[in-house]
C-alpha atoms as an extended CHARMM CRD file, in Angstrom:
* protein
*
       197  EXT
         1         1  MET       CA             -0.0390000000        0.0160000000        0.2980000000  PROA      1               0.0000000000
         2         2  THR       CA              1.4010000000        2.9940000000       -1.1840000000  PROA      2               0.0000000000
         3         3  PHE       CA             -0.2360000000        6.9490000000       -0.6140000000  PROA      3               0.0000000000
         4         4  ALA       CA             -0.1310000000        7.1180000000       -4.8630000000  PROA      4               0.0000000000
         5         5  ASP       CA             -2.9970000000        3.6570000000       -4.3870000000  PROA      5               0.0000000000
         6         6  SER       CA             -6.8610000000        4.7080000000       -4.8200000000  PROA      6               0.0000000000
         7         7  PRO       CA             -8.8170000000        1.9230000000       -3.6820000000  PROA      7               0.0000000000
         8         8  VAL       CA            -12.8310000000        1.4890000000       -3.7980000000  PROA      8               0.0000000000
         9         9  LEU       CA            -13.6210000000        3.3430000000       -0.8880000000  PROA      9               0.0000000000
        10        10  GLU       CA            -17.1440000000        3.7360000000        0.2530000000  PROA      10              0.0000000000
        11        11  ASN       CA            -19.9530000000        3.9510000000        2.5190000000  PROA      11              0.0000000000
        12        12  ALA       CA            -23.6310000000        4.7340000000        2.2920000000  PROA      12              0.0000000000
        13        13  ARG       CA            -23.4950000000        8.0520000000        0.6410000000  PROA      13              0.0000000000
        14        14  VAL       CA            -20.5880000000        7.7200000000       -1.4430000000  PROA      14              0.0000000000
        15        15  ARG       CA            -18.4360000000        5.6680000000       -3.5290000000  PROA      15              0.0000000000
        16        16  LEU       CA            -14.8640000000        7.1000000000       -4.6080000000  PROA      16              0.0000000000
        17        17  GLU       CA            -13.5240000000        4.4990000000       -7.3280000000  PROA      17              0.0000000000
        18        18  PRO       CA             -9.6010000000        4.7190000000       -9.3070000000  PROA      18              0.0000000000
        19        19  LEU       CA            -10.1940000000        7.8630000000      -11.4990000000  PROA      19              0.0000000000
        20        20  GLY       CA            -10.5340000000        6.2180000000      -15.4130000000  PROA      20              0.0000000000
        21        21  GLN       CA            -11.9810000000        7.4810000000      -18.5610000000  PROA      21              0.0000000000
        22        22  HSD       CA            -14.9990000000        6.3380000000      -18.2690000000  PROA      22              0.0000000000
        23        23  HSD       CA            -15.4280000000        8.5550000000      -15.9770000000  PROA      23              0.0000000000
        24        24  ARG       CA            -15.5340000000       10.9790000000      -18.3410000000  PROA      24              0.0000000000
        25        25  ASP       CA            -18.6850000000       11.5860000000      -20.3430000000  PROA      25              0.0000000000
        26        26  ALA       CA            -20.2780000000       12.0860000000      -16.5660000000  PROA      26              0.0000000000
        27        27  LEU       CA            -18.2970000000       14.0400000000      -15.0890000000  PROA      27              0.0000000000
        28        28  ALA       CA            -18.6150000000       16.1580000000      -18.3230000000  PROA      28              0.0000000000
        29        29  GLU       CA            -22.4090000000       17.1040000000      -17.9820000000  PROA      29              0.0000000000
        30        30  ALA       CA            -21.5150000000       17.8550000000      -14.1290000000  PROA      30              0.0000000000
        31        31  VAL       CA            -18.8620000000       20.8250000000      -14.4990000000  PROA      31              0.0000000000
        32        32  ALA       CA            -21.7940000000       21.4730000000      -17.6940000000  PROA      32              0.0000000000
        33        33  VAL       CA            -24.7650000000       22.9120000000      -15.4220000000  PROA      33              0.0000000000
        34        34  ASP       CA            -23.8630000000       25.9920000000      -14.1550000000  PROA      34              0.0000000000
        35        35  ASP       CA            -20.9820000000       26.8780000000      -15.8620000000  PROA      35              0.0000000000
        36        36  LEU       CA            -19.5180000000       25.7210000000      -12.5410000000  PROA      36              0.0000000000
        37        37  TRP       CA            -16.2020000000       25.0190000000      -14.9520000000  PROA      37              0.0000000000
        38        38  ARG       CA            -15.6880000000       28.9060000000      -15.1240000000  PROA      38              0.0000000000
        39        39  THR       CA            -15.6610000000       29.3410000000      -11.4650000000  PROA      39              0.0000000000
        40        40  TRP       CA            -12.7880000000       31.5350000000      -10.2530000000  PROA      40              0.0000000000
        41        41  VAL       CA            -12.0800000000       31.0630000000       -7.0200000000  PROA      41              0.0000000000
        42        42  THR       CA            -10.8330000000       27.1820000000       -7.8640000000  PROA      42              0.0000000000
        43        43  THR       CA             -9.2730000000       25.3620000000      -10.9580000000  PROA      43              0.0000000000
        44        44  VAL       CA            -12.8140000000       23.0960000000      -12.4940000000  PROA      44              0.0000000000
        45        45  PRO       CA            -11.8070000000       21.1050000000      -16.1150000000  PROA      45              0.0000000000
        46        46  ALA       CA            -14.4160000000       22.9920000000      -19.1740000000  PROA      46              0.0000000000
        47        47  PRO       CA            -16.1500000000       19.8720000000      -20.2760000000  PROA      47              0.0000000000
        48        48  HSD       CA            -14.7050000000       20.1160000000      -23.4790000000  PROA      48              0.0000000000
        49        49  ASP       CA            -11.1150000000       19.1720000000      -21.5700000000  PROA      49              0.0000000000
        50        50  MET       CA            -12.5850000000       16.4420000000      -18.8390000000  PROA      50              0.0000000000
        51        51  GLN       CA            -10.6410000000       13.7300000000      -21.7230000000  PROA      51              0.0000000000
        52        52  GLU       CA             -6.9220000000       15.8350000000      -21.1820000000  PROA      52              0.0000000000
        53        53  GLU       CA             -7.5220000000       16.3510000000      -17.5680000000  PROA      53              0.0000000000
        54        54  ILE       CA             -8.5050000000       12.8470000000      -16.6760000000  PROA      54              0.0000000000
        55        55  ASP       CA             -5.1710000000       11.3510000000      -18.5230000000  PROA      55              0.0000000000
        56        56  ARG       CA             -3.5120000000       14.1620000000      -16.3830000000  PROA      56              0.0000000000
        57        57  ARG       CA             -3.8190000000       13.1260000000      -13.6070000000  PROA      57              0.0000000000
        58        58  LEU       CA             -3.3460000000        9.6940000000      -14.0160000000  PROA      58              0.0000000000
        59        59  ALA       CA             -0.1620000000       10.1480000000      -15.9450000000  PROA      59              0.0000000000
        60        60  ARG       CA              0.6370000000       11.2720000000      -12.0860000000  PROA      60              0.0000000000
        61        61  GLN       CA             -0.3980000000        9.3160000000      -10.9960000000  PROA      61              0.0000000000
        62        62  ALA       CA              1.2840000000        6.5340000000      -12.6560000000  PROA      62              0.0000000000
        63        63  ALA       CA              4.7390000000        9.1160000000      -11.9360000000  PROA      63              0.0000000000
        64        64  GLY       CA              3.6300000000        8.3940000000       -8.3040000000  PROA      64              0.0000000000
        65        65  GLU       CA              2.5700000000       12.1970000000       -7.5300000000  PROA      65              0.0000000000
        66        66  ILE       CA             -1.1580000000       12.2250000000       -6.3620000000  PROA      66              0.0000000000
        67        67  ALA       CA             -3.6080000000        9.8460000000       -6.0290000000  PROA      67              0.0000000000
        68        68  ALA       CA             -6.9900000000       10.5100000000       -8.2260000000  PROA      68              0.0000000000
        69        69  TRP       CA            -10.1860000000        9.8670000000       -7.6370000000  PROA      69              0.0000000000
        70        70  ALA       CA            -14.0230000000        9.7920000000       -9.3960000000  PROA      70              0.0000000000
        71        71  ILE       CA            -16.2720000000       10.5950000000       -6.4530000000  PROA      71              0.0000000000
        72        72  VAL       CA            -19.8180000000        8.3000000000       -7.4110000000  PROA      72              0.0000000000
        73        73  ASP       CA            -22.9320000000        9.2630000000       -5.6950000000  PROA      73              0.0000000000
        74        74  PRO       CA            -24.1240000000        5.6210000000       -5.5010000000  PROA      74              0.0000000000
        75        75  ALA       CA            -27.7540000000        6.1810000000       -5.4980000000  PROA      75              0.0000000000
        76        76  SER       CA            -27.2430000000        7.2310000000       -9.3570000000  PROA      76              0.0000000000
        77        77  GLY       CA            -24.6740000000        5.4650000000      -10.1460000000  PROA      77              0.0000000000
        78        78  SER       CA            -22.5360000000        8.0670000000      -11.9410000000  PROA      78              0.0000000000
        79        79  ALA       CA            -19.0100000000       10.1760000000      -11.1550000000  PROA      79              0.0000000000
        80        80  VAL       CA            -20.5290000000       13.0840000000      -10.3770000000  PROA      80              0.0000000000
        81        81  GLY       CA            -17.0070000000       15.2050000000       -9.6490000000  PROA      81              0.0000000000
        82        82  MET       CA            -13.4200000000       14.6210000000       -8.1140000000  PROA      82              0.0000000000
        83        83  THR       CA            -10.7620000000       14.3960000000       -5.6450000000  PROA      83              0.0000000000
        84        84  THR       CA             -6.8480000000       14.0040000000       -6.0650000000  PROA      84              0.0000000000
        85        85  TYR       CA             -4.2240000000       13.2490000000       -2.7020000000  PROA      85              0.0000000000
        86        86  LEU       CA             -1.7650000000       15.5440000000       -3.4780000000  PROA      86              0.0000000000
        87        87  ASN       CA              1.9980000000       16.4620000000       -2.1120000000  PROA      87              0.0000000000
        88        88  LEU       CA              2.6960000000       13.1910000000       -0.8550000000  PROA      88              0.0000000000
        89        89  ASP       CA              5.4730000000       13.1760000000        1.5300000000  PROA      89              0.0000000000
        90        90  THR       CA              5.7480000000        9.0390000000        2.9840000000  PROA      90              0.0000000000
        91        91  PRO       CA              8.8860000000        9.7830000000        5.1480000000  PROA      91              0.0000000000
        92        92  ASN       CA              7.2760000000       12.5070000000        6.7190000000  PROA      92              0.0000000000
        93        93  ARG       CA              3.7020000000       10.5350000000        7.0210000000  PROA      93              0.0000000000
        94        94  ARG       CA              1.5960000000       13.7900000000        5.1450000000  PROA      94              0.0000000000
        95        95  LEU       CA             -0.1500000000       13.9630000000        2.4150000000  PROA      95              0.0000000000
        96        96  GLU       CA             -2.7420000000       16.8480000000        1.0370000000  PROA      96              0.0000000000
        97        97  ILE       CA             -6.5320000000       16.0920000000        0.1540000000  PROA      97              0.0000000000
        98        98  GLY       CA             -7.2470000000       18.4920000000       -2.5930000000  PROA      98              0.0000000000
        99        99  SER       CA             -7.2940000000       19.4400000000       -6.4920000000  PROA      99              0.0000000000
       100       100  THR       CA            -11.6620000000       18.4650000000       -5.3610000000  PROA      100             0.0000000000
       101       101  TRP       CA            -14.8180000000       19.4630000000       -7.3030000000  PROA      101             0.0000000000
       102       102  LEU       CA            -18.1640000000       18.5770000000       -7.4130000000  PROA      102             0.0000000000
       103       103  GLY       CA            -21.4690000000       19.0090000000       -9.4420000000  PROA      103             0.0000000000
       104       104  ARG       CA            -23.7660000000       21.3000000000       -8.4340000000  PROA      104             0.0000000000
       105       105  ASP       CA            -26.0940000000       18.7820000000       -8.4050000000  PROA      105             0.0000000000
       106       106  ALA       CA            -23.8140000000       16.7890000000       -6.1300000000  PROA      106             0.0000000000
       107       107  GLN       CA            -23.0420000000       20.1010000000       -3.3950000000  PROA      107             0.0000000000
       108       108  ARG       CA            -24.7010000000       20.1350000000        0.0910000000  PROA      108             0.0000000000
       109       109  THR       CA            -26.2660000000       16.6240000000       -0.2010000000  PROA      109             0.0000000000
       110       110  GLY       CA            -23.6680000000       15.0770000000        2.2130000000  PROA      110             0.0000000000
       111       111  ILE       CA            -22.0640000000       13.2420000000        0.0710000000  PROA      111             0.0000000000
       112       112  ASN       CA            -18.2890000000       16.0960000000        0.2360000000  PROA      112             0.0000000000
       113       113  PRO       CA            -18.3770000000       15.3270000000        3.8620000000  PROA      113             0.0000000000
       114       114  ALA       CA            -18.5060000000       11.5510000000        3.6520000000  PROA      114             0.0000000000
       115       115  ALA       CA            -15.7470000000       11.1940000000        0.6120000000  PROA      115             0.0000000000
       116       116  LYS       CA            -13.6770000000       13.6620000000        3.3860000000  PROA      116             0.0000000000
       117       117  LEU       CA            -14.5830000000       11.2070000000        6.2000000000  PROA      117             0.0000000000
       118       118  LEU       CA            -13.0670000000        7.8450000000        4.0370000000  PROA      118             0.0000000000
       119       119  LEU       CA            -10.0360000000       10.7750000000        2.6500000000  PROA      119             0.0000000000
       120       120  LEU       CA             -8.8040000000       10.9820000000        5.9400000000  PROA      120             0.0000000000
       121       121  ALA       CA             -9.7760000000        7.6140000000        7.7070000000  PROA      121             0.0000000000
       122       122  ARG       CA             -7.6530000000        6.0930000000        4.9690000000  PROA      122             0.0000000000
       123       123  ALA       CA             -5.2290000000        8.8320000000        5.0520000000  PROA      123             0.0000000000
       124       124  PHE       CA             -4.6520000000        8.1580000000        9.3920000000  PROA      124             0.0000000000
       125       125  ASP       CA             -5.8230000000        4.7610000000        9.4780000000  PROA      125             0.0000000000
       126       126  ASP       CA             -4.2970000000        3.1670000000        7.0660000000  PROA      126             0.0000000000
       127       127  LEU       CA             -1.4430000000        5.3720000000        5.9710000000  PROA      127             0.0000000000
       128       128  GLY       CA             -0.3930000000        5.8810000000        9.6890000000  PROA      128             0.0000000000
       129       129  CYS       CA             -0.0800000000       10.0980000000        8.1010000000  PROA      129             0.0000000000
       130       130  HSD       CA              1.1680000000       13.0430000000       11.0180000000  PROA      130             0.0000000000
       131       131  ALA       CA             -0.8780000000       15.1420000000        9.1720000000  PROA      131             0.0000000000
       132       132  VAL       CA             -3.3750000000       16.0560000000        6.7340000000  PROA      132             0.0000000000
       133       133  GLU       CA             -3.6670000000       19.5370000000        4.2710000000  PROA      133             0.0000000000
       134       134  PHE       CA             -6.2860000000       21.1380000000        2.7640000000  PROA      134             0.0000000000
       135       135  ARG       CA             -5.5330000000       24.0220000000        0.9760000000  PROA      135             0.0000000000
       136       136  THR       CA             -7.7890000000       26.8750000000       -1.5740000000  PROA      136             0.0000000000
       137       137  HSD       CA             -8.2240000000       29.9390000000       -2.9080000000  PROA      137             0.0000000000
       138       138  TRP       CA             -8.0630000000       33.2730000000        0.2390000000  PROA      138             0.0000000000
       139       139  HSD       CA            -11.6110000000       34.2710000000       -1.7940000000  PROA      139             0.0000000000
       140       140  ASN       CA            -13.0520000000       30.8590000000       -1.9860000000  PROA      140             0.0000000000
       141       141  HSD       CA            -15.2700000000       31.5680000000        1.2440000000  PROA      141             0.0000000000
       142       142  GLN       CA            -17.8810000000       28.2430000000        0.2920000000  PROA      142             0.0000000000
       143       143  SER       CA            -14.7830000000       26.0570000000        0.5210000000  PROA      143             0.0000000000
       144       144  ARG       CA            -13.0480000000       27.5930000000        3.4940000000  PROA      144             0.0000000000
       145       145  ALA       CA            -15.8750000000       26.9120000000        5.2910000000  PROA      145             0.0000000000
       146       146  ALA       CA            -16.6120000000       23.5120000000        4.1570000000  PROA      146             0.0000000000
       147       147  ILE       CA            -12.8730000000       22.5490000000        5.2380000000  PROA      147             0.0000000000
       148       148  ALA       CA            -13.7750000000       24.8430000000        8.8620000000  PROA      148             0.0000000000
       149       149  ARG       CA            -16.2740000000       22.0720000000        9.2260000000  PROA      149             0.0000000000
       150       150  LEU       CA            -14.1500000000       19.0300000000        8.1990000000  PROA      150             0.0000000000
       151       151  GLY       CA            -12.7330000000       20.0130000000       11.9320000000  PROA      151             0.0000000000
       152       152  ALA       CA             -9.6380000000       21.2440000000       10.2010000000  PROA      152             0.0000000000
       153       153  LYS       CA             -7.4760000000       23.9250000000       11.8000000000  PROA      153             0.0000000000
       154       154  GLN       CA             -6.4380000000       27.3710000000        9.4810000000  PROA      154             0.0000000000
       155       155  ASP       CA             -2.1880000000       26.8990000000        9.8540000000  PROA      155             0.0000000000
       156       156  GLY       CA             -1.4700000000       30.1090000000        7.6040000000  PROA      156             0.0000000000
       157       157  VAL       CA             -1.9970000000       32.4190000000        4.6350000000  PROA      157             0.0000000000
       158       158  LEU       CA              0.8970000000       31.8910000000        1.5450000000  PROA      158             0.0000000000
       159       159  ARG       CA              0.6000000000       35.0180000000        0.0110000000  PROA      159             0.0000000000
       160       160  SER       CA              0.9670000000       35.5980000000       -3.5270000000  PROA      160             0.0000000000
       161       161  HSD       CA              1.5630000000       31.8690000000       -3.8200000000  PROA      161             0.0000000000
       162       162  VAL       CA              0.3810000000       31.1710000000       -7.1080000000  PROA      162             0.0000000000
       163       163  VAL       CA             -0.2660000000       32.9760000000      -10.3680000000  PROA      163             0.0000000000
       164       164  TRP       CA             -3.3150000000       32.4010000000      -11.1820000000  PROA      164             0.0000000000
       165       165  LYS       CA             -5.2630000000       31.3640000000      -14.4340000000  PROA      165             0.0000000000
       166       166  ASP       CA             -6.4300000000       34.3460000000      -14.7970000000  PROA      166             0.0000000000
       167       167  GLY       CA             -2.8360000000       36.4410000000      -14.0390000000  PROA      167             0.0000000000
       168       168  THR       CA             -4.0450000000       37.5680000000      -10.7140000000  PROA      168             0.0000000000
       169       169  LEU       CA             -2.2260000000       36.0340000000       -7.8530000000  PROA      169             0.0000000000
       170       170  ARG       CA             -3.7870000000       33.8780000000       -5.6630000000  PROA      170             0.0000000000
       171       171  ASP       CA             -3.2910000000       33.9840000000       -2.2580000000  PROA      171             0.0000000000
       172       172  THR       CA             -3.5270000000       30.5550000000       -0.5100000000  PROA      172             0.0000000000
       173       173  VAL       CA             -5.1650000000       29.2220000000        2.5370000000  PROA      173             0.0000000000
       174       174  VAL       CA             -3.6250000000       26.2700000000        3.9620000000  PROA      174             0.0000000000
       175       175  PHE       CA             -5.1780000000       24.1370000000        6.7560000000  PROA      175             0.0000000000
       176       176  SER       CA             -4.5930000000       20.8160000000        8.6690000000  PROA      176             0.0000000000
       177       177  ILE       CA             -5.8330000000       18.1800000000       10.5360000000  PROA      177             0.0000000000
       178       178  ILE       CA             -2.9260000000       16.5460000000       12.6030000000  PROA      178             0.0000000000
       179       179  ALA       CA             -3.2560000000       12.9360000000       14.2750000000  PROA      179             0.0000000000
       180       180  PRO       CA             -4.0160000000       13.7280000000       17.8060000000  PROA      180             0.0000000000
       181       181  GLU       CA             -7.1170000000       15.6540000000       16.2460000000  PROA      181             0.0000000000
       182       182  TRP       CA             -8.5110000000       13.0940000000       13.7920000000  PROA      182             0.0000000000
       183       183  PRO       CA            -10.8320000000       10.5570000000       16.2170000000  PROA      183             0.0000000000
       184       184  ALA       CA            -12.0260000000       13.9290000000       17.5470000000  PROA      184             0.0000000000
       185       185  ALA       CA            -12.6990000000       14.7970000000       13.7420000000  PROA      185             0.0000000000
       186       186  ARG       CA            -13.8170000000       11.9090000000       12.5150000000  PROA      186             0.0000000000
       187       187  ALA       CA            -16.8140000000       12.1580000000       15.3200000000  PROA      187             0.0000000000
       188       188  ALA       CA            -18.0020000000       14.7260000000       14.4730000000  PROA      188             0.0000000000
       189       189  LEU       CA            -17.6870000000       13.7630000000       10.4460000000  PROA      189             0.0000000000
       190       190  MET       CA            -20.1670000000       11.3250000000       11.7750000000  PROA      190             0.0000000000
       191       191  ALA       CA            -22.2570000000       12.5570000000       13.8650000000  PROA      191             0.0000000000
       192       192  ARG       CA            -23.2280000000       15.2880000000       10.6230000000  PROA      192             0.0000000000
       193       193  LEU       CA            -23.6790000000       13.0810000000        8.8050000000  PROA      193             0.0000000000
       194       194  ASP       CA            -26.2320000000       10.9530000000       10.8660000000  PROA      194             0.0000000000
       195       195  ALA       CA            -27.9140000000       13.8530000000       11.6810000000  PROA      195             0.0000000000
       196       196  ASN       CA            -28.2630000000       14.1370000000        7.6040000000  PROA      196             0.0000000000
       197       197  ALA       CA            -29.2880000000       11.4160000000        7.0970000000  PROA      197             0.0000000000
């Protein structure tokens, strides 16, 4: 088992499958709703770029750089988003959960926290991580709030960190959950999912 593996992970709310080209059409449909791919504060592939984005992620996974999943709604059996483990740091037992997006119809359905529960459990319980990071755009208030609801704490802001797709400079907000915090974060996530069952 390595940090770059992407086994099937599932619970009652979501199934994470190893990303593949067979997810392409459903993912292209998901980003087309309300032109999600045009969102300024995050990077979501355009429908016509989905094949290329899947190929890019799979090439990075083959190189041992990331672990890539399709987020599948078990009710419909359709892929509704993507997520990855990034910045894999096996010697220091750290990784980042990121490059995540969900189609509009899957947002606020419990799919995201259910997926994060699976990813965090794999990171801490199976891979023995000391810390799991989350990073987002300073102006992505929806993402920042969602990360905080997971139990992550804000570590800081990397100012002028990345040249963004429109040429502006992105300030990156860094959050993390560390291993001693995981039991409480897990309990809170499970209670949240139970309350919305």
